[in-house]
PDB file of C-alpha atoms in Angstrom:
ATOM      1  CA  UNK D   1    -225.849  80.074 -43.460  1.00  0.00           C
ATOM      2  CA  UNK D   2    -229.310  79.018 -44.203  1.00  0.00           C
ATOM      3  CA  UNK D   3    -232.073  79.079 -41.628  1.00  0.00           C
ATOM      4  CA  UNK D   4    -233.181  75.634 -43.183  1.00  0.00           C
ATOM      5  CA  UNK D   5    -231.583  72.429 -44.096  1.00  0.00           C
ATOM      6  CA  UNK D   6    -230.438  71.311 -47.804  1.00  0.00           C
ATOM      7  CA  UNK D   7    -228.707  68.539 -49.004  1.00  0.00           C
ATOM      8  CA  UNK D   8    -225.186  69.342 -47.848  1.00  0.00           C
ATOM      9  CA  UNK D   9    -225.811  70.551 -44.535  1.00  0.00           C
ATOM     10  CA  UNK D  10    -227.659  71.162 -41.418  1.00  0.00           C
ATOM     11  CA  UNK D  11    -229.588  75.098 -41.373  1.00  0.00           C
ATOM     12  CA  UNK D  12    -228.622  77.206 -38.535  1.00  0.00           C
ATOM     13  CA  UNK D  13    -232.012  76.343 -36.326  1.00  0.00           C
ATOM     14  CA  UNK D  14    -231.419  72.488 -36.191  1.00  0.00           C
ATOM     15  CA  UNK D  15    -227.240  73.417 -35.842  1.00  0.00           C
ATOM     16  CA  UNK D  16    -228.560  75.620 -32.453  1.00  0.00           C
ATOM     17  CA  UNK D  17    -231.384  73.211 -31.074  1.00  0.00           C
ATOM     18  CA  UNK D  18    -228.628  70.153 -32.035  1.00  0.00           C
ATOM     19  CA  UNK D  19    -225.951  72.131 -29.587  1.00  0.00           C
ATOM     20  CA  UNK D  20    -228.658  73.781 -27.058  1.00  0.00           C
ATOM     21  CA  UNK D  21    -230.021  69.934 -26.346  1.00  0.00           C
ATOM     22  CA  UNK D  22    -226.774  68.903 -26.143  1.00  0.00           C
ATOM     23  CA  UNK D  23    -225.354  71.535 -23.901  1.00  0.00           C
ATOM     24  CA  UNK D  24    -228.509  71.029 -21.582  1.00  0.00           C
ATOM     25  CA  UNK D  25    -228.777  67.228 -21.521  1.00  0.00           C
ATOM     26  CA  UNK D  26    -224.371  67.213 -20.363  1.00  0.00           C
ATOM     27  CA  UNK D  27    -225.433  69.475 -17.900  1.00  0.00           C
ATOM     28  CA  UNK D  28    -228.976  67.476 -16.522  1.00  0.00           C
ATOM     29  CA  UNK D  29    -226.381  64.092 -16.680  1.00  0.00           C
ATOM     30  CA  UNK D  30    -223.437  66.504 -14.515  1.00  0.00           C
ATOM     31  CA  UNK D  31    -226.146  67.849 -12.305  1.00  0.00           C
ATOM     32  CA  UNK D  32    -228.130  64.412 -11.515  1.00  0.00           C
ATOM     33  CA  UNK D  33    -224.790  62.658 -10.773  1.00  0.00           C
ATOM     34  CA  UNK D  34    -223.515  65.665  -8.880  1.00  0.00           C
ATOM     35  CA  UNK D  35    -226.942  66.005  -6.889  1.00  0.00           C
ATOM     36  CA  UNK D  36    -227.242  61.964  -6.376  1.00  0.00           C
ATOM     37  CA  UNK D  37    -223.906  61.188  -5.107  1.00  0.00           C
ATOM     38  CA  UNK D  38    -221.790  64.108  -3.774  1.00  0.00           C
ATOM     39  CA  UNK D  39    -223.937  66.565  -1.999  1.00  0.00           C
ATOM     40  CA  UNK D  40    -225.284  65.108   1.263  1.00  0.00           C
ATOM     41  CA  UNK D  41    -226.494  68.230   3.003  1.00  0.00           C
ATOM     42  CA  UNK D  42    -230.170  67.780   2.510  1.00  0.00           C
ATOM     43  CA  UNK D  43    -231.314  71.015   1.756  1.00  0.00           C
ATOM     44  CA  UNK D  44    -228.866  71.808  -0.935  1.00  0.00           C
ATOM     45  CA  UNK D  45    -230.106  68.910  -2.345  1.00  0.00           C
ATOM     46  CA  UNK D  46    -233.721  70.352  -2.918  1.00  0.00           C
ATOM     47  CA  UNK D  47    -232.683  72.813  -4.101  1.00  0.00           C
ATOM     48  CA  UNK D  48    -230.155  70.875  -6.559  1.00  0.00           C
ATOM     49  CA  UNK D  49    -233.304  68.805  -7.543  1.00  0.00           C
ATOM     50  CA  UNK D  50    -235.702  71.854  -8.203  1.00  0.00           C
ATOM     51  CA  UNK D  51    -232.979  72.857 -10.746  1.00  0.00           C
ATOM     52  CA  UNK D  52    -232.443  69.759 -12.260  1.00  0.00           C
ATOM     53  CA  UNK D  53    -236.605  69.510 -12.889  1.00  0.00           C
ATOM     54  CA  UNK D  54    -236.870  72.782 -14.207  1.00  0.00           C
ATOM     55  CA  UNK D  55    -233.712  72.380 -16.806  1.00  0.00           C
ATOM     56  CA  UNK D  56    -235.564  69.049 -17.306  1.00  0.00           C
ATOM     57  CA  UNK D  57    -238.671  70.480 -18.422  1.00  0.00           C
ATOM     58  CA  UNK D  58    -236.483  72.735 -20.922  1.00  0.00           C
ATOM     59  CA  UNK D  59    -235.217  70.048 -22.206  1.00  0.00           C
ATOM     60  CA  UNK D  60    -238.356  68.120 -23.320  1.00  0.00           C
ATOM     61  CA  UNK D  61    -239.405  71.607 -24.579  1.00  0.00           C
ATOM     62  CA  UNK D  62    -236.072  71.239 -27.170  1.00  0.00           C
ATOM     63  CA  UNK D  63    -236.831  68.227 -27.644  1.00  0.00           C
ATOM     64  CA  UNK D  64    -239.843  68.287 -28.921  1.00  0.00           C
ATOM     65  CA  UNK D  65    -239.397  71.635 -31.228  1.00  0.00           C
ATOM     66  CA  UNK D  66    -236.613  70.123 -32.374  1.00  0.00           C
ATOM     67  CA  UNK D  67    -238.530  66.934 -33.654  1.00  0.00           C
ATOM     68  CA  UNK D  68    -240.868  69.411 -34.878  1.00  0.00           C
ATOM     69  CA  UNK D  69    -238.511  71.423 -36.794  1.00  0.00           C
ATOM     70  CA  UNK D  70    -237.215  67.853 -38.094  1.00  0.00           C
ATOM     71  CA  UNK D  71    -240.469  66.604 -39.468  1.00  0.00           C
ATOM     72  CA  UNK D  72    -241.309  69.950 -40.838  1.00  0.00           C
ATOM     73  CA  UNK D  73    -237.403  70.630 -42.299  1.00  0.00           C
ATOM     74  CA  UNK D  74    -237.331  66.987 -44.212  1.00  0.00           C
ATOM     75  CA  UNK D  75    -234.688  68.182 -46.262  1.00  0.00           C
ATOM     76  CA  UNK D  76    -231.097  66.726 -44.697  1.00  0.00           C
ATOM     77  CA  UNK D  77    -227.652  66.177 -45.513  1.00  0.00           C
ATOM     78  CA  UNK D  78    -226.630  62.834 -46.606  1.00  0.00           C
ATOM     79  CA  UNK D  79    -224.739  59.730 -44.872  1.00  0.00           C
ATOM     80  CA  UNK D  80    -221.671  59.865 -47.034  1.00  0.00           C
ATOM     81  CA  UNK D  81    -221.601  57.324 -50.140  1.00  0.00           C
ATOM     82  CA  UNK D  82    -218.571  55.482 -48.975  1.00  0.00           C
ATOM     83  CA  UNK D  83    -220.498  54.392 -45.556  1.00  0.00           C
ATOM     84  CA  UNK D  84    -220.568  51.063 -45.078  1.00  0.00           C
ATOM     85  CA  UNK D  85    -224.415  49.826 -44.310  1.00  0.00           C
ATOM     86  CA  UNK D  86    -223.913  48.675 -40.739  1.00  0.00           C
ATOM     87  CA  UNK D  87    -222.584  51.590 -40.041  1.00  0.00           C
ATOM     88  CA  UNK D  88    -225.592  53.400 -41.819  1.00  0.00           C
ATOM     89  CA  UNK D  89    -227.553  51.719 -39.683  1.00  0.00           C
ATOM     90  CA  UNK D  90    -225.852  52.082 -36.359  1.00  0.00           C
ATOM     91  CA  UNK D  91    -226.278  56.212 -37.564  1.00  0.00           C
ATOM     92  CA  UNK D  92    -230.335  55.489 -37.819  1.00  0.00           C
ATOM     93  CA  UNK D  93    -230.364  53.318 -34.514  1.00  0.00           C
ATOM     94  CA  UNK D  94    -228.569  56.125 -32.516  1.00  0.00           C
ATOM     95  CA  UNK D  95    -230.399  58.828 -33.988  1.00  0.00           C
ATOM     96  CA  UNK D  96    -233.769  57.058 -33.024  1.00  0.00           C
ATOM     97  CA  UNK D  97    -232.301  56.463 -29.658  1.00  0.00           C
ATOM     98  CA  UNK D  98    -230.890  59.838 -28.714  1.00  0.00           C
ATOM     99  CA  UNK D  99    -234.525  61.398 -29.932  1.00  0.00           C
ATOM    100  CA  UNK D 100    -236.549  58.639 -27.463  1.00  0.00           C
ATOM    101  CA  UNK D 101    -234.406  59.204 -24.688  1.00  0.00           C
ATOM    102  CA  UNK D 102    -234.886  63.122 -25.058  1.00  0.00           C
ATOM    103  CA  UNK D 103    -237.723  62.561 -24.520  1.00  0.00           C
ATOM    104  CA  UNK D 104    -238.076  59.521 -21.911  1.00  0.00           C
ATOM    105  CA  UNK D 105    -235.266  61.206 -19.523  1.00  0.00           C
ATOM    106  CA  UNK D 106    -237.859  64.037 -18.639  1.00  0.00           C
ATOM    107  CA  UNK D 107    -240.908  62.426 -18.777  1.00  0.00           C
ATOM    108  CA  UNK D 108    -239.964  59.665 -16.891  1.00  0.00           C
ATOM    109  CA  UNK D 109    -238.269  62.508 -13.808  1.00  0.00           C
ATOM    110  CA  UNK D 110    -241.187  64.180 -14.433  1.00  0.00           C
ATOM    111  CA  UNK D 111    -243.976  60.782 -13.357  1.00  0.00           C
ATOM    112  CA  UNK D 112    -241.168  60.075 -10.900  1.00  0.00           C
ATOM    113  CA  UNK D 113    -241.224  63.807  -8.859  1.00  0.00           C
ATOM    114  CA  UNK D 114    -244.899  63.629  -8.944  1.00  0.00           C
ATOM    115  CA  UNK D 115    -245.082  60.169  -8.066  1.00  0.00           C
ATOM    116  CA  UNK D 116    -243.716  60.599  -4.793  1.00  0.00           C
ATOM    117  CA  UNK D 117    -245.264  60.182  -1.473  1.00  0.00           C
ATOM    118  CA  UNK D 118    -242.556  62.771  -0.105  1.00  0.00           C
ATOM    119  CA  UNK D 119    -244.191  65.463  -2.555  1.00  0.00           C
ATOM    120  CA  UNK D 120    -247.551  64.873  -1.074  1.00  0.00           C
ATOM    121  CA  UNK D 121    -245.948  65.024   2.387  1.00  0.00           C
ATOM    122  CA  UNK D 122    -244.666  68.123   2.049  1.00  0.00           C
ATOM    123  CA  UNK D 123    -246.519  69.553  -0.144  1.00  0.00           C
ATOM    124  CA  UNK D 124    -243.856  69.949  -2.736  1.00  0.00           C
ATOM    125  CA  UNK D 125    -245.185  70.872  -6.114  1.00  0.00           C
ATOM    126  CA  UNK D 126    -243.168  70.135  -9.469  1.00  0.00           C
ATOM    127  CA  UNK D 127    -242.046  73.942 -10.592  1.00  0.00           C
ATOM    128  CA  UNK D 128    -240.646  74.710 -13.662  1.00  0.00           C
ATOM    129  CA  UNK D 129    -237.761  78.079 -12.079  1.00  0.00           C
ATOM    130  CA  UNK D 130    -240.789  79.011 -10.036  1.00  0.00           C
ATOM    131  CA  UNK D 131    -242.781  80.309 -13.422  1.00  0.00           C
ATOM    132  CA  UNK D 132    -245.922  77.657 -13.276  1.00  0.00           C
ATOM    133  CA  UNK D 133    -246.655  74.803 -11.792  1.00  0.00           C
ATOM    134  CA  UNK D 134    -246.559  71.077 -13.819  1.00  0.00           C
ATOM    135  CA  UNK D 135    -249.381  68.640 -13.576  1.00  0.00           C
ATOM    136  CA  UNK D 136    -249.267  65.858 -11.110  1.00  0.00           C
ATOM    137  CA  UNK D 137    -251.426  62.798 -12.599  1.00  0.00           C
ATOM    138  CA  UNK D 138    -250.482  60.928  -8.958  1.00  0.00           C
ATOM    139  CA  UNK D 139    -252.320  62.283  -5.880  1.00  0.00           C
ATOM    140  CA  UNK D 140    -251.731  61.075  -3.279  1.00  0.00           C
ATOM    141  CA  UNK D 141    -248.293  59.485  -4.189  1.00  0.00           C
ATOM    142  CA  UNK D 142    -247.336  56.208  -4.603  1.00  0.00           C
ATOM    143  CA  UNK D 143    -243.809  54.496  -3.395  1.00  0.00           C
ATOM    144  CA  UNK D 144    -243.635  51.674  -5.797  1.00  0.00           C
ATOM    145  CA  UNK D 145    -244.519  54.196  -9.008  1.00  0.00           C
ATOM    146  CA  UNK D 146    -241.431  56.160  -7.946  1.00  0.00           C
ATOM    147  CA  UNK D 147    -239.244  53.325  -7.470  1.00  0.00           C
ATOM    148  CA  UNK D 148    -240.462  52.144 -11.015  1.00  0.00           C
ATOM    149  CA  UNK D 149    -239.879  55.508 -12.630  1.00  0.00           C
ATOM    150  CA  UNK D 150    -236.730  56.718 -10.607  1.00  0.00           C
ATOM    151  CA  UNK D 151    -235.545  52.934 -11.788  1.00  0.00           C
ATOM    152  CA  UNK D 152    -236.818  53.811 -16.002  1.00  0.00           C
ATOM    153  CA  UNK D 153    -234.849  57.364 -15.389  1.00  0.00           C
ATOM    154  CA  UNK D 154    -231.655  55.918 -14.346  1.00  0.00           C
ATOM    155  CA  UNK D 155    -231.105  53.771 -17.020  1.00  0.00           C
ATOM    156  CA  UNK D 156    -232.325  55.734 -18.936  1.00  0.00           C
ATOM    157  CA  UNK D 157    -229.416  58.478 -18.149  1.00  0.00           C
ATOM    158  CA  UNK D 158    -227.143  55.277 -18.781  1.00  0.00           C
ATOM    159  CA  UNK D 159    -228.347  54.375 -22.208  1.00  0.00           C
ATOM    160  CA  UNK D 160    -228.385  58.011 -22.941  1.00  0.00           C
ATOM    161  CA  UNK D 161    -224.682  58.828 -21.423  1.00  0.00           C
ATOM    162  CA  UNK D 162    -223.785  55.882 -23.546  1.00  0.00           C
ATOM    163  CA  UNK D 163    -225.217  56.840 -26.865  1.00  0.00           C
ATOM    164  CA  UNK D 164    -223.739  60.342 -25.895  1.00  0.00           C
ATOM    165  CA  UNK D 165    -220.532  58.683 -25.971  1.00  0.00           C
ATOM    166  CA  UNK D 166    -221.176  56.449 -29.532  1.00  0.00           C
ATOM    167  CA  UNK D 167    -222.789  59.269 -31.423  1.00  0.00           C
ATOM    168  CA  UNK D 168    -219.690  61.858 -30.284  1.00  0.00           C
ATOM    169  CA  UNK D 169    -217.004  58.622 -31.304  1.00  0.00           C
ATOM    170  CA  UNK D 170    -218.738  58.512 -34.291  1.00  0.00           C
ATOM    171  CA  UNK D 171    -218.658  62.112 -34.977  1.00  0.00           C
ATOM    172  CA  UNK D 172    -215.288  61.998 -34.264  1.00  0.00           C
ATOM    173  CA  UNK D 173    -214.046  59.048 -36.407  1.00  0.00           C
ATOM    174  CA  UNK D 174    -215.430  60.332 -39.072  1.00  0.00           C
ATOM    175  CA  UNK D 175    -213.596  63.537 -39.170  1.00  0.00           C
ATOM    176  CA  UNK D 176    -210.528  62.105 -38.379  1.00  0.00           C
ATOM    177  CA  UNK D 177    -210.478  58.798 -39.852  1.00  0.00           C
ATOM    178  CA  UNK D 178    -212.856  59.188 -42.998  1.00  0.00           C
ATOM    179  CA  UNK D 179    -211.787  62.514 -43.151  1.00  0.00           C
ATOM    180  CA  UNK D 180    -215.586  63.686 -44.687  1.00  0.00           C
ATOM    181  CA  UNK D 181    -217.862  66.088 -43.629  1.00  0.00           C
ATOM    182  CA  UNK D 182    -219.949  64.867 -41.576  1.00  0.00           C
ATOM    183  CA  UNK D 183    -218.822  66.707 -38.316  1.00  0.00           C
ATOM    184  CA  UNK D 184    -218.457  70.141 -40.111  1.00  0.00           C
ATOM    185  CA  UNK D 185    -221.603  69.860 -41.110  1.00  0.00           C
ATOM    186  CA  UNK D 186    -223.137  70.490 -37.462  1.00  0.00           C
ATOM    187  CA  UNK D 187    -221.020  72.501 -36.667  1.00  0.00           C
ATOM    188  CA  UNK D 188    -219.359  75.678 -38.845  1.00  0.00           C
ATOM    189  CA  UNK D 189    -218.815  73.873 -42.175  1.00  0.00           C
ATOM    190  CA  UNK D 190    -220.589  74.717 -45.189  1.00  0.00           C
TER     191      UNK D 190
END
């Protein structure tokens, strides 16, 4: 397999960075759900949420190499010939959406940690696994900012779960119903 992309399929660095985003924004949507609505001892919680910012911050690392590697890799396979153009469309539309939100879901957890008064309080600082410190652009805190941006992140993780859902249909259907290659190609066809 090629380390770049050609015409008929996806090289092996955007097939990992396609699966390692993937496999780290399931388990940032598990984790935040998990952390938000089942665990009410308060300390695990911290801790749940120091985890959850530092896989964040890997995440919009991903993200942006592999939007890097995309603009620099402009080679790509294409939509099959037989697609009909709404559904070419719907492809582009999703694509553009996944790659904003990847990008939006840690930013916006990012402006929302630091936004908080609590941080200040306490004098939490945003961590990335202990390793370095992240910026915080809001000292002191403020309560509405983190209501805005806790408000931007959850639906946010809504429109994202939900495009995570489309794009994995789509995937899907057309392996099974169109019977083309349009799933093997991301993962261990040609």
């Amino acid at each position: 397999m090629r380390l770049t992309n050609t015409s008929q399929s996806w090289g092996a660095l955007a097939r990992l960075l396609h699966w390692a985003v993937a496999a780290v924004i399931l388990f940032l949507l598990g984790l935040g759900v998990w952390m938000t609505y089942f665990v009410d001892d308060t300390l695990e919680q911290f801790r749940l949420v120091q985890t959850h910012k530092s896989w964040g911050f890997i995440l919009f690392v991903l993200a942006l190499v592999r939007i890097a590697w995309r603009v620099a890799n402009r080679r790509s396979p294409a939509l099959p010939k037989q697609m009909p153009a709404v559904e070419r469309m719907a492809a582009k539309l999703g694509h553009l959406g996944l790659y904003v939100l990847m990008i939006a879901m840690p930013v916006s957890g990012w402006l929302m940690a630091s936004a908080s008064p609590l941080q200040d309080r306490f004098g939490v600082k945003n961590k990335v696994f202990d390793w370095f410190e992240m910026y915080d652009p809001f000292v002191p805190g403020s309560e509405a900012l983190t209501d805005t941006f806790a408000q931007i992140h959850f639906l946010s993780a809504i429109a994202l779960g939900l495009l995570l859902v489309g794009h994995v249909g789509a995937a899907l259907w057309h392996h099974f119903h169109h019977r083309d290659d349009v799933l093997k190609r991301m993962t261990f066809g040609k």
